[in-house]
Coordinates of N, CA and C in Angstrom, one line a residue:
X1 N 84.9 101.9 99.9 CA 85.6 101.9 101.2 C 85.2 103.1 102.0
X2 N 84.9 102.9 103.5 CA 84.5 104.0 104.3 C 86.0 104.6 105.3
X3 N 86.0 105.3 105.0 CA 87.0 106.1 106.2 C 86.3 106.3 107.4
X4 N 86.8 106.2 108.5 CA 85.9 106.5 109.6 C 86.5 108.2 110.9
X5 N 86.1 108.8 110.7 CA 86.3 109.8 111.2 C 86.5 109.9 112.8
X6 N 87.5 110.5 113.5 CA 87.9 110.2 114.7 C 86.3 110.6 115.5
X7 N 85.5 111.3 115.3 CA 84.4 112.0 116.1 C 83.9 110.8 116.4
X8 N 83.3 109.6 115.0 CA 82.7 108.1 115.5 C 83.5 107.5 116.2
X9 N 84.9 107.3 116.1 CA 85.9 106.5 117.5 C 85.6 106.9 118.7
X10 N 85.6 108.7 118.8 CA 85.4 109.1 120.4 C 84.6 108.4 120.6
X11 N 83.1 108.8 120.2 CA 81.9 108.1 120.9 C 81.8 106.5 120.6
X12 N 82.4 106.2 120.0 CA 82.4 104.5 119.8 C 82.9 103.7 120.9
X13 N 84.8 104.2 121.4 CA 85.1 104.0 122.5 C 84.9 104.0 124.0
X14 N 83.6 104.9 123.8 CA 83.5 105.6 125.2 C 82.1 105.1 125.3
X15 N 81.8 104.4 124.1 CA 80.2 103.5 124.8 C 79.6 104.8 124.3
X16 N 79.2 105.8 123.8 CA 78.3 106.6 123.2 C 77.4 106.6 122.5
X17 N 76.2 105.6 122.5 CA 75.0 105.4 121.6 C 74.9 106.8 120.6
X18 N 75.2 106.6 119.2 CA 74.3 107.2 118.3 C 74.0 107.0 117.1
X19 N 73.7 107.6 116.1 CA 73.6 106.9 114.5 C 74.7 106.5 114.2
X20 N 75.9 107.2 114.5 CA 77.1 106.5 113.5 C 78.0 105.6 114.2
X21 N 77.6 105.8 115.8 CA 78.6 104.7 116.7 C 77.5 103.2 115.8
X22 N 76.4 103.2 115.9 CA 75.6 102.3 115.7 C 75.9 101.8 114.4
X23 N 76.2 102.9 113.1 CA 76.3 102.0 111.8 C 77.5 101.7 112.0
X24 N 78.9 102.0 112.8 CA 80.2 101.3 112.9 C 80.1 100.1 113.3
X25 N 79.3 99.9 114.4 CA 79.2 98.7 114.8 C 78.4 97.8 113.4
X26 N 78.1 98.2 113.2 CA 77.1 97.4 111.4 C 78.3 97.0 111.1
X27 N 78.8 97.9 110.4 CA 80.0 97.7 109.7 C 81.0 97.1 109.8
X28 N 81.4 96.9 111.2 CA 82.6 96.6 111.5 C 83.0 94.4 110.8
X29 N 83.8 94.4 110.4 CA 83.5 93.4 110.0 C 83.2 92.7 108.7
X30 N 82.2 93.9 108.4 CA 81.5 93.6 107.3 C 81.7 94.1 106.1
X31 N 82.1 95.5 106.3 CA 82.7 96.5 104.8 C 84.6 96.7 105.6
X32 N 84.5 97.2 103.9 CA 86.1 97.4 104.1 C 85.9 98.9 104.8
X33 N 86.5 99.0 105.8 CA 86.7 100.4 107.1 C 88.2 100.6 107.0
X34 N 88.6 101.8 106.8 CA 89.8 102.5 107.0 C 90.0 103.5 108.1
X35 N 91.2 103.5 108.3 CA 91.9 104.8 109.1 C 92.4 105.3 108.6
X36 N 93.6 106.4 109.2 CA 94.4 107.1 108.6 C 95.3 107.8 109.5
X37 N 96.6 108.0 109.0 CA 97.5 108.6 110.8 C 97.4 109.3 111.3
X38 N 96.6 110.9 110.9 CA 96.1 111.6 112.0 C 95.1 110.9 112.7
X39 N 94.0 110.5 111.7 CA 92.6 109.8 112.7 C 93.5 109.0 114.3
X40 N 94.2 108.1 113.5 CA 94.8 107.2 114.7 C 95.6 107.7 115.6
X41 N 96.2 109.0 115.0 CA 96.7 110.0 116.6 C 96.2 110.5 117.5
X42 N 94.8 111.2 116.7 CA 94.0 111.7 117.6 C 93.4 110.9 118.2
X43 N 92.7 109.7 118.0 CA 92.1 108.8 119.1 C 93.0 108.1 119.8
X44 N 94.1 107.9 119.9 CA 94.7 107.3 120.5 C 95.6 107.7 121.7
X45 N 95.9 109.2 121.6 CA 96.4 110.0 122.1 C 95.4 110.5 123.3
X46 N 94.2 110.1 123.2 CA 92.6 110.2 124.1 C 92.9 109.1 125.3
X47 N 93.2 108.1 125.2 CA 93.0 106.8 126.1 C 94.4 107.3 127.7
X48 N 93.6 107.0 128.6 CA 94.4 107.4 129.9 C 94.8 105.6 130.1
X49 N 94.2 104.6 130.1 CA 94.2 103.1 130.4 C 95.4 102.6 129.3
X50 N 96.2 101.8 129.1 CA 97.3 101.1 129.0 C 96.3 100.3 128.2
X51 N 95.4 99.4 128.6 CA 94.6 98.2 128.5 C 93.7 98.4 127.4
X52 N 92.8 99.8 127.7 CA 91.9 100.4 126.9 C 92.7 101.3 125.6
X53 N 93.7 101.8 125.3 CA 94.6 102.0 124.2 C 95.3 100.6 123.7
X54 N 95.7 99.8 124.3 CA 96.2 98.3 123.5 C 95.0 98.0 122.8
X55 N 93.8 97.7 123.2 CA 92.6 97.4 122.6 C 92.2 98.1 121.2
X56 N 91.9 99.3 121.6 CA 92.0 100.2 120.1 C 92.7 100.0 118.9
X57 N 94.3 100.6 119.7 CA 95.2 100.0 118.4 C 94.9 98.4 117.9
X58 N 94.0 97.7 118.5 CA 94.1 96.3 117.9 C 93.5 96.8 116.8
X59 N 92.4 96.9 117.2 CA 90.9 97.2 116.2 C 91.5 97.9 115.5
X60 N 92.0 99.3 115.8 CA 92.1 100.6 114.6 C 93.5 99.8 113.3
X61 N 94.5 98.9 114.0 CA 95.7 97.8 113.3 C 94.8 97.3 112.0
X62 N 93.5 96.8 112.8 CA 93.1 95.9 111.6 C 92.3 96.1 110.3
X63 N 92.0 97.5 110.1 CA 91.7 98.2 109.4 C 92.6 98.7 108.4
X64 N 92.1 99.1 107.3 CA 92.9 99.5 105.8 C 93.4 101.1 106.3
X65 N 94.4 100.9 106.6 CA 95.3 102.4 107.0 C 96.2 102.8 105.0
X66 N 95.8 104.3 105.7 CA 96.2 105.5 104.6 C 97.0 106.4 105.2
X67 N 98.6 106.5 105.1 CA 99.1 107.9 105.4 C 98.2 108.9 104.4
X68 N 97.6 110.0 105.4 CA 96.1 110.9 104.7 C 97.6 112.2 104.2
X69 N 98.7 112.7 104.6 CA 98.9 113.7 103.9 C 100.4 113.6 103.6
X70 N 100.4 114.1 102.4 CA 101.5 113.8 101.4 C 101.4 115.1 100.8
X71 N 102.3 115.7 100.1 CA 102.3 116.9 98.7 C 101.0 117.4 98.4
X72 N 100.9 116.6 97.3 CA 99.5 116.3 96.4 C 98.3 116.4 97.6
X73 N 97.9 116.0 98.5 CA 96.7 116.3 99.4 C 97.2 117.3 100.2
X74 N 98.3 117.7 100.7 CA 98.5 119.3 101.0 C 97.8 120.4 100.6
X75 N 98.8 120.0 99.4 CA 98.4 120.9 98.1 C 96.8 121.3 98.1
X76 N 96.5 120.0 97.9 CA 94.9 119.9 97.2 C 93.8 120.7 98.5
X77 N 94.4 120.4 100.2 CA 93.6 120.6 101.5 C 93.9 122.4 101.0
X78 N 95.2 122.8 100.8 CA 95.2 124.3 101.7 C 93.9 124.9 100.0
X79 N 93.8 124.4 98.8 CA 93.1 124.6 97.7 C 91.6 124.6 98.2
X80 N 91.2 123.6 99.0 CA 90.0 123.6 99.4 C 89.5 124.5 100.3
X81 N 90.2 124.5 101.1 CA 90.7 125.7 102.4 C 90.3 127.1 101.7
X82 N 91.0 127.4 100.9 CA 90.5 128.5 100.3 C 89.2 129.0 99.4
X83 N 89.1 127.5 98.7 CA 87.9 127.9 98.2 C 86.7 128.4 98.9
X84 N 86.8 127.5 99.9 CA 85.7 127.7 101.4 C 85.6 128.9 101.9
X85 N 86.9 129.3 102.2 CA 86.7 130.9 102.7 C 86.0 131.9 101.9
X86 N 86.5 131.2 100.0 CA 85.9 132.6 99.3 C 84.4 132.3 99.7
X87 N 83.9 131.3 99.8 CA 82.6 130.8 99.7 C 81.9 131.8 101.3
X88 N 82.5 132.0 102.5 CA 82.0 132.4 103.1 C 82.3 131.8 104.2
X89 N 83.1 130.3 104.1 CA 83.1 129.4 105.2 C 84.1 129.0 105.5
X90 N 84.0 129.5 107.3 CA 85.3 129.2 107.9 C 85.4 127.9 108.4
X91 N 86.6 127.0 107.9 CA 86.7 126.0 108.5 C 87.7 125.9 109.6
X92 N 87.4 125.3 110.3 CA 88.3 125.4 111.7 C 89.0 124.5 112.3
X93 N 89.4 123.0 111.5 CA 90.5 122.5 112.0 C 91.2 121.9 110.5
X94 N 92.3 122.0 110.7 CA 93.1 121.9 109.1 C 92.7 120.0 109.2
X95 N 92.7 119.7 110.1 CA 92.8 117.9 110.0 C 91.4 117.6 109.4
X96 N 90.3 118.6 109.6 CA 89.0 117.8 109.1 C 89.6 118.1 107.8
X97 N 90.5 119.6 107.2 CA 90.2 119.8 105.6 C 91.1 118.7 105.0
X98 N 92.4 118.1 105.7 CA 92.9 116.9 105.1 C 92.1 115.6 104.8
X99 N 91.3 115.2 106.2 CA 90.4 114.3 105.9 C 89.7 114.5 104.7
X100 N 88.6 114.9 105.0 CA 87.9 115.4 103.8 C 88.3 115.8 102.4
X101 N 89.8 116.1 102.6 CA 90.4 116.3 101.0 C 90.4 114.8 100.5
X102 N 91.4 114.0 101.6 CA 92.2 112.8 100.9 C 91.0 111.6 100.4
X103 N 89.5 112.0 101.3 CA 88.3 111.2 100.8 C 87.9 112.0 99.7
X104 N 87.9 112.8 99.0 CA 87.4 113.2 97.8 C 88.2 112.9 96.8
X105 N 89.9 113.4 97.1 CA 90.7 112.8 96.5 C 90.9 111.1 95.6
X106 N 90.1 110.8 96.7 CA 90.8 108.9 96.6 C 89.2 108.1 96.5
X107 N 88.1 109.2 96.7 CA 86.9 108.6 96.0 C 86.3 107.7 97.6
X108 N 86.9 107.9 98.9 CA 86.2 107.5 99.6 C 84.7 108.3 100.1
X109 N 84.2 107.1 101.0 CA 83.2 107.9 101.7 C 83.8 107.7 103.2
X110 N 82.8 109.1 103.9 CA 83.4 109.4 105.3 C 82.0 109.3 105.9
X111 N 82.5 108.3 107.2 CA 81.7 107.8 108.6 C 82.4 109.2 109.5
X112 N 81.5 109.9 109.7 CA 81.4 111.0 110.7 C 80.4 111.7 111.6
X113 N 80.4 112.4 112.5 CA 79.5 112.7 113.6 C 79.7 114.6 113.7
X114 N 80.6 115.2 113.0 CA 81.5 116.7 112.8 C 80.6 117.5 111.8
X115 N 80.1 118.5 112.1 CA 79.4 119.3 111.2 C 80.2 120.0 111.0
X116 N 81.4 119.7 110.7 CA 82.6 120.9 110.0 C 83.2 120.1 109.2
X117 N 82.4 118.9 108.5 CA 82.5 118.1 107.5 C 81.5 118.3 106.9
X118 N 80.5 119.3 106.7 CA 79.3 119.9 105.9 C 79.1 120.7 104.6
X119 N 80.4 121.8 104.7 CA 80.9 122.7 103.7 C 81.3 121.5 102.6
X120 N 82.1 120.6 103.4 CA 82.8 120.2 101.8 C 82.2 119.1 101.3
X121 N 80.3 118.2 102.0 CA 80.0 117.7 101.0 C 79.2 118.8 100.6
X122 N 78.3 119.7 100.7 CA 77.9 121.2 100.3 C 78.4 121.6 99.2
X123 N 79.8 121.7 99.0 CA 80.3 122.7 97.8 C 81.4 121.8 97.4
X124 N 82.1 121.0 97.8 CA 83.2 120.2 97.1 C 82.8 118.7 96.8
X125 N 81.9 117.9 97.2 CA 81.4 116.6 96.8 C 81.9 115.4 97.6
X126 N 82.6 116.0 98.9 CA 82.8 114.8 100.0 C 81.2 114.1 99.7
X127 N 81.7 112.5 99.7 CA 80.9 111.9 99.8 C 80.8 111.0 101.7
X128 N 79.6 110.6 102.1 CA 79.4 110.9 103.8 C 78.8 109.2 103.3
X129 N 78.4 109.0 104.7 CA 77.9 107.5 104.7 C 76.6 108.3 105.8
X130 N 75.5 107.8 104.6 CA 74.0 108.6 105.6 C 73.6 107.4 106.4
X131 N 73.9 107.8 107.9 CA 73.0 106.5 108.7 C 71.2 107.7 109.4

């Protein structure tokens, strides 16, 4: 199962040709694609159109949704969090380190476009979808 990271939504919704808007569109359909409730806040909280946000939530609805943070991936994010810093690397938004936890956690791979999802296939074993 692929999680899909809000960075491929922006550019997906907004018509942004690139490698990973392009493998979403592959995919869509075709593999099992997840969300998760921050992903779906942050993209959705983006749309100024009524029309163009009902549309999203269709699509983002019909996808395999994960509440991404609970205890146990808290726990496990601020763990990560730290190890990174010992390591040298500052990560800079806590939502990529929950993402990125709850897919290593739960054995997914992540569809993303965010080089601040780099550290943790680097030193923690996020697994990525290479387009």
């Amino acid at each position: 199962m692929i999680l899909v990271d809000t960075s491929v939504w922006i550019d997906y919704f907004n018509g942004v040709p690139t490698r990973e808007t392009d493998a979403l569109d592959d995919l869509l359909g075709g593999q099992f694609l997840a969300t998760g409730d921050l992903i779906m806040a942050e993209v959705l909280q983006g749309f100024r159109s009524d029309k163009d946000h009902a549309m999203a939530l269709e699509l983002l609805s019909s996808l395999v949704f994960f509440e991404l943070v609970g205890r146990r991936v808290a726990l496990r994010s601020a763990q990560h969090h730290r190890a990174l810093r010992a390591k040298g690397v500052t990560v800079r938004k806590t939502i990529d380190t929950v993402i990125a936890t709850f897919c290593i956690e739960e054995g997914l791979e992540l569809l993303h476009s965010d080089r601040d999802f780099d550290p943790f296939v680097e030193h923690l074993g996020l697994r990525v979808v290479t387009v």
